[in-house]
C-alpha positions as protocol buffer text, in pm:
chain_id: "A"
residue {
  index: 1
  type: UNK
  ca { x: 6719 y: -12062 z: 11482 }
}
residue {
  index: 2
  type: UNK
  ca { x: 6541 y: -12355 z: 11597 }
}
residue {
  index: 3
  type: UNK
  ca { x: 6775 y: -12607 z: 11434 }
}
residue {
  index: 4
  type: UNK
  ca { x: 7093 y: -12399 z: 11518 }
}
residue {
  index: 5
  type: UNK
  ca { x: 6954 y: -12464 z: 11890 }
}
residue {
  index: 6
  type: UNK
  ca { x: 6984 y: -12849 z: 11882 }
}
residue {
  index: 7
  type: UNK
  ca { x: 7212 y: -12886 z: 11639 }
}
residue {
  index: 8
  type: UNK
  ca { x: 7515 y: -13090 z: 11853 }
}
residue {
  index: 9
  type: UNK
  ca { x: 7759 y: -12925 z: 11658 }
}
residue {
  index: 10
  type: UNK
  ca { x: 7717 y: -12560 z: 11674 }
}
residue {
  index: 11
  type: UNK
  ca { x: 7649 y: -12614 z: 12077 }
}
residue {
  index: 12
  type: UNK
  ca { x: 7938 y: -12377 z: 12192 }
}
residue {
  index: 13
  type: UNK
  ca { x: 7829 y: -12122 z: 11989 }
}
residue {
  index: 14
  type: UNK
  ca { x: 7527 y: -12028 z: 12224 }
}
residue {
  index: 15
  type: UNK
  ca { x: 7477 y: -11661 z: 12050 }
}
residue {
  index: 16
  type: UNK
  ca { x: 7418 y: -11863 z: 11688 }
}
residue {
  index: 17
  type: UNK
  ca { x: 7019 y: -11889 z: 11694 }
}
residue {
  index: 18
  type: UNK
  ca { x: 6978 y: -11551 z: 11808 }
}
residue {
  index: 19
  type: UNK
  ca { x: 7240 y: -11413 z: 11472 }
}
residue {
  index: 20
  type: UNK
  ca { x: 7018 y: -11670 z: 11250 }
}
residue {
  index: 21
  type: UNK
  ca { x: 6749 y: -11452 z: 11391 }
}
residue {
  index: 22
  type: UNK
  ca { x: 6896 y: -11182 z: 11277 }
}
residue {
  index: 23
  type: UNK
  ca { x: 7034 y: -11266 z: 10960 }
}
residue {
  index: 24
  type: UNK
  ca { x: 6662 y: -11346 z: 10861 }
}
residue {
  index: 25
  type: UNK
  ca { x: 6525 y: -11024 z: 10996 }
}
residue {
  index: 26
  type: UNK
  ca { x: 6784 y: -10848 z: 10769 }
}
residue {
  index: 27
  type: UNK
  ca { x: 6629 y: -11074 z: 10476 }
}
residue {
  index: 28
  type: UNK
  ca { x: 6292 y: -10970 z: 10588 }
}
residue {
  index: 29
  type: UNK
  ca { x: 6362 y: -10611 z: 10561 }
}
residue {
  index: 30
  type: UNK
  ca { x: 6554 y: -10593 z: 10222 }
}
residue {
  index: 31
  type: UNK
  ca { x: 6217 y: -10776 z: 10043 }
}
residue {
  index: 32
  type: UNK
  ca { x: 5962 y: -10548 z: 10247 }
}
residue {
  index: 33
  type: UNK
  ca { x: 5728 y: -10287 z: 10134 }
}
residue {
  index: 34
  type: UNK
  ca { x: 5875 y: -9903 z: 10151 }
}
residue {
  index: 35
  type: UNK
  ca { x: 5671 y: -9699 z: 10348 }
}
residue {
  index: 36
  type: UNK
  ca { x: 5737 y: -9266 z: 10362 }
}
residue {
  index: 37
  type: UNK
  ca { x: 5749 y: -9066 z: 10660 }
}
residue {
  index: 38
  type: UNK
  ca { x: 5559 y: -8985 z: 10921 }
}
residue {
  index: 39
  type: UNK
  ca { x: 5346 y: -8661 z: 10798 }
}
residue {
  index: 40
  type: UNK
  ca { x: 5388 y: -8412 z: 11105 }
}
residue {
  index: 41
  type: UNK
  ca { x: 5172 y: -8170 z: 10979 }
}
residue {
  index: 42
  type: UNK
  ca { x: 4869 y: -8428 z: 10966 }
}
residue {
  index: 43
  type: UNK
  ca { x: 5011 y: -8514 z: 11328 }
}
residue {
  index: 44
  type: UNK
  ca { x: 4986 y: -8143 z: 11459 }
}
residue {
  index: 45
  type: UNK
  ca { x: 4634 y: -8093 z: 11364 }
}
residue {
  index: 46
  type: UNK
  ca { x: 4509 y: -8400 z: 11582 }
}
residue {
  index: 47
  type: UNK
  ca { x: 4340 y: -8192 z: 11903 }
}
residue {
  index: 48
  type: UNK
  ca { x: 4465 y: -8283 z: 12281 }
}
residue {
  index: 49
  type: UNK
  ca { x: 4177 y: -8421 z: 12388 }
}
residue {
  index: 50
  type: UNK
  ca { x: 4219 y: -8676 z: 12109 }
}
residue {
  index: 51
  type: UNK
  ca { x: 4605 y: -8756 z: 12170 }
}
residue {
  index: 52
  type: UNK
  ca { x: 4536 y: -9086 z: 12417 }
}
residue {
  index: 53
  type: UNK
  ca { x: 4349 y: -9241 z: 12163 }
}
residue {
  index: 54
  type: UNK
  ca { x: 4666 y: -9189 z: 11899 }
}
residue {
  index: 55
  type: UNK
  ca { x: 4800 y: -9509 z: 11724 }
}
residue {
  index: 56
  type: UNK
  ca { x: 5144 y: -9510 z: 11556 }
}
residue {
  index: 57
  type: UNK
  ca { x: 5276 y: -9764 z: 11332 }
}
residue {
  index: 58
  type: UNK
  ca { x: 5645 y: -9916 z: 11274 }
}
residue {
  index: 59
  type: UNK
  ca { x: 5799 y: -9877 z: 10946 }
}
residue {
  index: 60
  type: UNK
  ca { x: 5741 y: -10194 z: 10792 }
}
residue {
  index: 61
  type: UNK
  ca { x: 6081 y: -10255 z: 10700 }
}
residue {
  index: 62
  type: UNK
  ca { x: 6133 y: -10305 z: 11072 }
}
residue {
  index: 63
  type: UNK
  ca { x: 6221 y: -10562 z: 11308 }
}
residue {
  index: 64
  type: UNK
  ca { x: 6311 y: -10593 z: 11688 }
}
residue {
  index: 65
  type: UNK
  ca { x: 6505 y: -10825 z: 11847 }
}
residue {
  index: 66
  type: UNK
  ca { x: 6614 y: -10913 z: 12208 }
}
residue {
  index: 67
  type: UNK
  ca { x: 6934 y: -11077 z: 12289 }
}
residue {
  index: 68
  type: UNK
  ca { x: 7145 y: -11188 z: 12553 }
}
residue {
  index: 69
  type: UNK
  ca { x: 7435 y: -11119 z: 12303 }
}
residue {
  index: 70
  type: UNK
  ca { x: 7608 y: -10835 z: 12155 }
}
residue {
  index: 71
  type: UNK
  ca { x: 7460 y: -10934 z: 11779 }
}
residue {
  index: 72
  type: UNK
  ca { x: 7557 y: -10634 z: 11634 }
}
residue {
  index: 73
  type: UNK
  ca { x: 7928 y: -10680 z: 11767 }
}
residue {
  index: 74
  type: UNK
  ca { x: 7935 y: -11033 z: 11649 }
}
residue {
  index: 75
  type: UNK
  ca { x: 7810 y: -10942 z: 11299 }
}
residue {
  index: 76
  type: UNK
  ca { x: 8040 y: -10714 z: 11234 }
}
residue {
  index: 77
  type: UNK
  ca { x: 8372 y: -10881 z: 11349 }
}
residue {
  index: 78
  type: UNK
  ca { x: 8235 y: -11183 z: 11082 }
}
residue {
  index: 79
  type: UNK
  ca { x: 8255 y: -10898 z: 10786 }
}
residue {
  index: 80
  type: UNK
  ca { x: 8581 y: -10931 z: 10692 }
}
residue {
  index: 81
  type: UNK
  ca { x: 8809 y: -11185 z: 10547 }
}
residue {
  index: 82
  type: UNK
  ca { x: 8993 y: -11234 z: 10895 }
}
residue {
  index: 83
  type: UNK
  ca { x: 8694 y: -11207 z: 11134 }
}
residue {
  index: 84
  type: UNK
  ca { x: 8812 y: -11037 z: 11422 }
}
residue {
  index: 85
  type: UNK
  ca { x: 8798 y: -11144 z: 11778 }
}
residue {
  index: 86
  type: UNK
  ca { x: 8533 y: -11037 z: 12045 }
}
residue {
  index: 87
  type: UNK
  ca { x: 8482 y: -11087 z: 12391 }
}
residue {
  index: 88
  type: UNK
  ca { x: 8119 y: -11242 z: 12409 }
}
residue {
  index: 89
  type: UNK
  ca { x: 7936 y: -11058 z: 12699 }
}
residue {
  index: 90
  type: UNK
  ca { x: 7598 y: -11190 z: 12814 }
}
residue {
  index: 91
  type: UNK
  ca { x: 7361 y: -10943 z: 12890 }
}
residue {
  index: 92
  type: UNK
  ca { x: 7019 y: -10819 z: 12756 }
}
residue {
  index: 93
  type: UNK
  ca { x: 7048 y: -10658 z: 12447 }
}
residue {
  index: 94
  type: UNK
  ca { x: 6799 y: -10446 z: 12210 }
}
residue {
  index: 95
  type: UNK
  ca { x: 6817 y: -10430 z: 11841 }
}
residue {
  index: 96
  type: UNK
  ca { x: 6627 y: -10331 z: 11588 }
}
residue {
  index: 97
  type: UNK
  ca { x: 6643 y: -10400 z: 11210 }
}
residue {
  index: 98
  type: UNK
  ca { x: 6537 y: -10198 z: 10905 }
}
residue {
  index: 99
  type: UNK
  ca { x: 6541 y: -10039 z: 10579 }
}
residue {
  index: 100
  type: UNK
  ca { x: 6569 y: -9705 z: 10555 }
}
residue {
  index: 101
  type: UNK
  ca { x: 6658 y: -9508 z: 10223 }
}
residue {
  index: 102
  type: UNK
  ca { x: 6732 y: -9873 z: 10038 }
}
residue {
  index: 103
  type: UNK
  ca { x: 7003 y: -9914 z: 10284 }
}
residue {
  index: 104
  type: UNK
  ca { x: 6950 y: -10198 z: 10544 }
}
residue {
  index: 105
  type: UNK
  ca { x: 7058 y: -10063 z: 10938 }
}
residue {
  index: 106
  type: UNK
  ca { x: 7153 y: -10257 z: 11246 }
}
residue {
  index: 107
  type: UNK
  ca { x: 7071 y: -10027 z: 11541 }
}
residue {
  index: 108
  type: UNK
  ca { x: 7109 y: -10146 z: 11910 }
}
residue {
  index: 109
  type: UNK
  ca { x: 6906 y: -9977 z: 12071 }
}
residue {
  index: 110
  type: UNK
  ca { x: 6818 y: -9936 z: 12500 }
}
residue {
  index: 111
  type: UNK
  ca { x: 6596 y: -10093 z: 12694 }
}
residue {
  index: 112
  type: UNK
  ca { x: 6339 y: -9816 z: 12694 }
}
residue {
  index: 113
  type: UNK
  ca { x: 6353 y: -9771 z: 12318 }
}
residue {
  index: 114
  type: UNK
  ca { x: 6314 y: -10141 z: 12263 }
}
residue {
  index: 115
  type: UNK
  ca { x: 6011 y: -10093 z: 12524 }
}
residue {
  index: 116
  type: UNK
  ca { x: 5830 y: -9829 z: 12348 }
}
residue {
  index: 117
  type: UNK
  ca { x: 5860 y: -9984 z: 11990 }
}
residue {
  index: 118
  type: UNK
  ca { x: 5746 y: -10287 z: 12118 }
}
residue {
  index: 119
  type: UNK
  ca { x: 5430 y: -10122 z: 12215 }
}
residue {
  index: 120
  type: UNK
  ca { x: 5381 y: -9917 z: 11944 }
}
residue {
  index: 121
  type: UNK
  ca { x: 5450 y: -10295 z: 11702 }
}
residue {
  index: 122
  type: UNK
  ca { x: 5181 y: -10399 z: 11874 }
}
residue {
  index: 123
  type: UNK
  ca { x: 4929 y: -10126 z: 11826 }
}
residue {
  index: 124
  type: UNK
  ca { x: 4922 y: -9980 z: 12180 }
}
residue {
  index: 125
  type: UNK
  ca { x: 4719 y: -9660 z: 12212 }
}
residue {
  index: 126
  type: UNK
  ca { x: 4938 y: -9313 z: 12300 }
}
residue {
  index: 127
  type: UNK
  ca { x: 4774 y: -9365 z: 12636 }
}
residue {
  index: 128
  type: UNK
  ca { x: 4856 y: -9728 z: 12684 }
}
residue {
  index: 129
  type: UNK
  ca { x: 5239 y: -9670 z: 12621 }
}
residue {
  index: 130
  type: UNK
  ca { x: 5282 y: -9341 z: 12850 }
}
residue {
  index: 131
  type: UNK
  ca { x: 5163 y: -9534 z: 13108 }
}
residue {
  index: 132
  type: UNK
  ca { x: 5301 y: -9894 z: 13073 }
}
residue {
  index: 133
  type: UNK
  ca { x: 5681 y: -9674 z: 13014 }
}
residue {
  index: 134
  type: UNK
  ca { x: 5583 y: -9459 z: 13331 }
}
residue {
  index: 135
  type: UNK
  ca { x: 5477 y: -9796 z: 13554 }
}
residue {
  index: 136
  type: UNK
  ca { x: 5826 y: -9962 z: 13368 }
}
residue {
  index: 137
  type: UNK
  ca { x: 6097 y: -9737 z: 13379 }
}
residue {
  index: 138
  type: UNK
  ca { x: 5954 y: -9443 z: 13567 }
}
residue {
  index: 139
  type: UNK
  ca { x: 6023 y: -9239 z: 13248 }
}
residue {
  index: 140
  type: UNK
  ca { x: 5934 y: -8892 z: 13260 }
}
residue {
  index: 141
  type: UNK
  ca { x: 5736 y: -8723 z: 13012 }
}
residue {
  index: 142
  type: UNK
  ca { x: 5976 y: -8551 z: 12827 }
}
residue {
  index: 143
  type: UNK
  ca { x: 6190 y: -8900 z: 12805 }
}
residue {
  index: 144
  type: UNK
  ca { x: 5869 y: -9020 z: 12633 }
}
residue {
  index: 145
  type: UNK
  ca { x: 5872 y: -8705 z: 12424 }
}
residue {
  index: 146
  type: UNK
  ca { x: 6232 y: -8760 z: 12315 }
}
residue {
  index: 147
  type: UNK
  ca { x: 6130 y: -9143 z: 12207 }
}
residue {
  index: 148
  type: UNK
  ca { x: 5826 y: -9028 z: 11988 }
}
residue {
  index: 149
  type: UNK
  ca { x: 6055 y: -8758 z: 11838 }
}
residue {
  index: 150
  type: UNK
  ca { x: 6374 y: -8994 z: 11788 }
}
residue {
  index: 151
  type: UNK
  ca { x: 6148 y: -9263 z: 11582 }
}
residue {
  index: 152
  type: UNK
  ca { x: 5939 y: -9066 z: 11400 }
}
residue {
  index: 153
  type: UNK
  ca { x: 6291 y: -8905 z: 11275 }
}
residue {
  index: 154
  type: UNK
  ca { x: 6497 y: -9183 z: 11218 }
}
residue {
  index: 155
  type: UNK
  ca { x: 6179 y: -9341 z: 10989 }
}
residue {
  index: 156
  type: UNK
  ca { x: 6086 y: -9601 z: 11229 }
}
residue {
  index: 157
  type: UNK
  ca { x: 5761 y: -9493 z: 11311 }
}
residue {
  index: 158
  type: UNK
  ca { x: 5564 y: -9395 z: 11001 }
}
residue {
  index: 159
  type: UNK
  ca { x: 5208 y: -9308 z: 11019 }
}
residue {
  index: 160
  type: UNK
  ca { x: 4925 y: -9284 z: 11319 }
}
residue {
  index: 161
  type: UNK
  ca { x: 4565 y: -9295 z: 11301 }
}
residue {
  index: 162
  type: UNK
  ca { x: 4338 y: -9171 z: 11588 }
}
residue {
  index: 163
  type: UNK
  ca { x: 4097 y: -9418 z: 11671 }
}
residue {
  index: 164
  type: UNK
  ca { x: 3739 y: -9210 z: 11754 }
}
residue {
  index: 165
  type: UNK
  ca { x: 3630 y: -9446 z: 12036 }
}
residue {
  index: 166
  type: UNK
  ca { x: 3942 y: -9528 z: 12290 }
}
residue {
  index: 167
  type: UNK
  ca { x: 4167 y: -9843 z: 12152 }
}
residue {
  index: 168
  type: UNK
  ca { x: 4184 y: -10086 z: 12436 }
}
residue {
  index: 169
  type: UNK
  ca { x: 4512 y: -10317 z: 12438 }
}
C-alpha cells in the first residue's frame, strides 16, 4: 500500500493502496489460526454484576478496514474476465475481512458495527464500549444488544473472559 501510494504510475487509481490493503488482509486470513464459537452457555453463567468487566475477542481470522472507497464493489467488478465498470463513490466505508467455515468473506459493514469491533479488537471492557457507542452514535441499548448478538453469530467474536478487577482501556 505504501508503494502503490507513490508509485507515479498507478496515481489515478487513488482507491489502489486501500484494495492492496485488502488483498493482504484476505492473505492474512486464509493462513490464520481457526478459532470455534463463542460458547453461550459459558457466557450465560457470568453474573450481572460482573458483565462491565466482560472482554470479548475477534475471531482471529479477522480484519477491519476503513475506506473512502467502495472496496468490496471494486473487487468484485475485477473477478471476471471482462471487469465490469463502476462508478467510484468517495465516502467512508467499513469492511471487515475473515474466515469463516474455510471460506474467506468480504463483509461491508456500518459505521457502528465497524465502531464496536474496533473496540472489542482492541480489548475494550463491556463497559468501555456501551459507553464510548452511547457518547458516539447515541445507540440505544438494545442497538448494542443487536451488535453483540449479530457477531457472536456470524463467528466474529469468539470467546470473552471476565477480568476479576475492572479492565481499564
Amino acid at each position: 500500500p505504501d508503494f502503490l501510494s507513490s508509485f507515479e504510475p498507478a496515481r489515478s487509481l487513488n482507491y489502489l493502496p486501500d484494495m492492496a490493503r485488502l488483498e493482504w488482509a484476505y492473505h492474512e486470513v486464509f493462513h490464520e489460526a481457526a478459532a470455534s464459537k463463542l460458547d453461550i452457555q459459558a457466557l450465560q453463567q457470568v453474573s450481572q454484576d460482573q458483565y462491565p468487566n466482560l472482554i470479548f475477542f475477534m475471531h482471529p481470522a479477522s480484519r477491519l478496514l476503513a475506506s473512502r472507497y467502495p472496496l468490496t464493489q471494486i473487487w468484485q467488478a475485477n473477478q471476471d474476465d471482462e471487469p465490469g465498470q463502476i462508478k467510484v463513490k468517495e465516502d467512508d466505508y467499513y469492511f471487515l475481512v475473515g474466515r469463516r467455515n474455510n471460506e474467506n468473506i468480504f463483509q461491508t459493514l456500518k459505521k457502528p458495527d465497524y465502531e464496536f469491533l474496533l473496540m472489542v479488537e482492541s480489548g475494550k471492557s463491556l463497559e468501555t464500549i456501551t459507553e464510548q457507542l452511547q457518547m458516539q452514535n447515541e445507540v440505544s441499548q438494545i442497538d448494542f444488544n443487536s451488535l453483540l448478538i449479530k457477531h457472536v453469530s456470524t463467528g466474529s467474536i469468539c470467546d470473552f473472559k471476565v477480568f476479576s478487577e475492572p479492565h481499564i482501556n
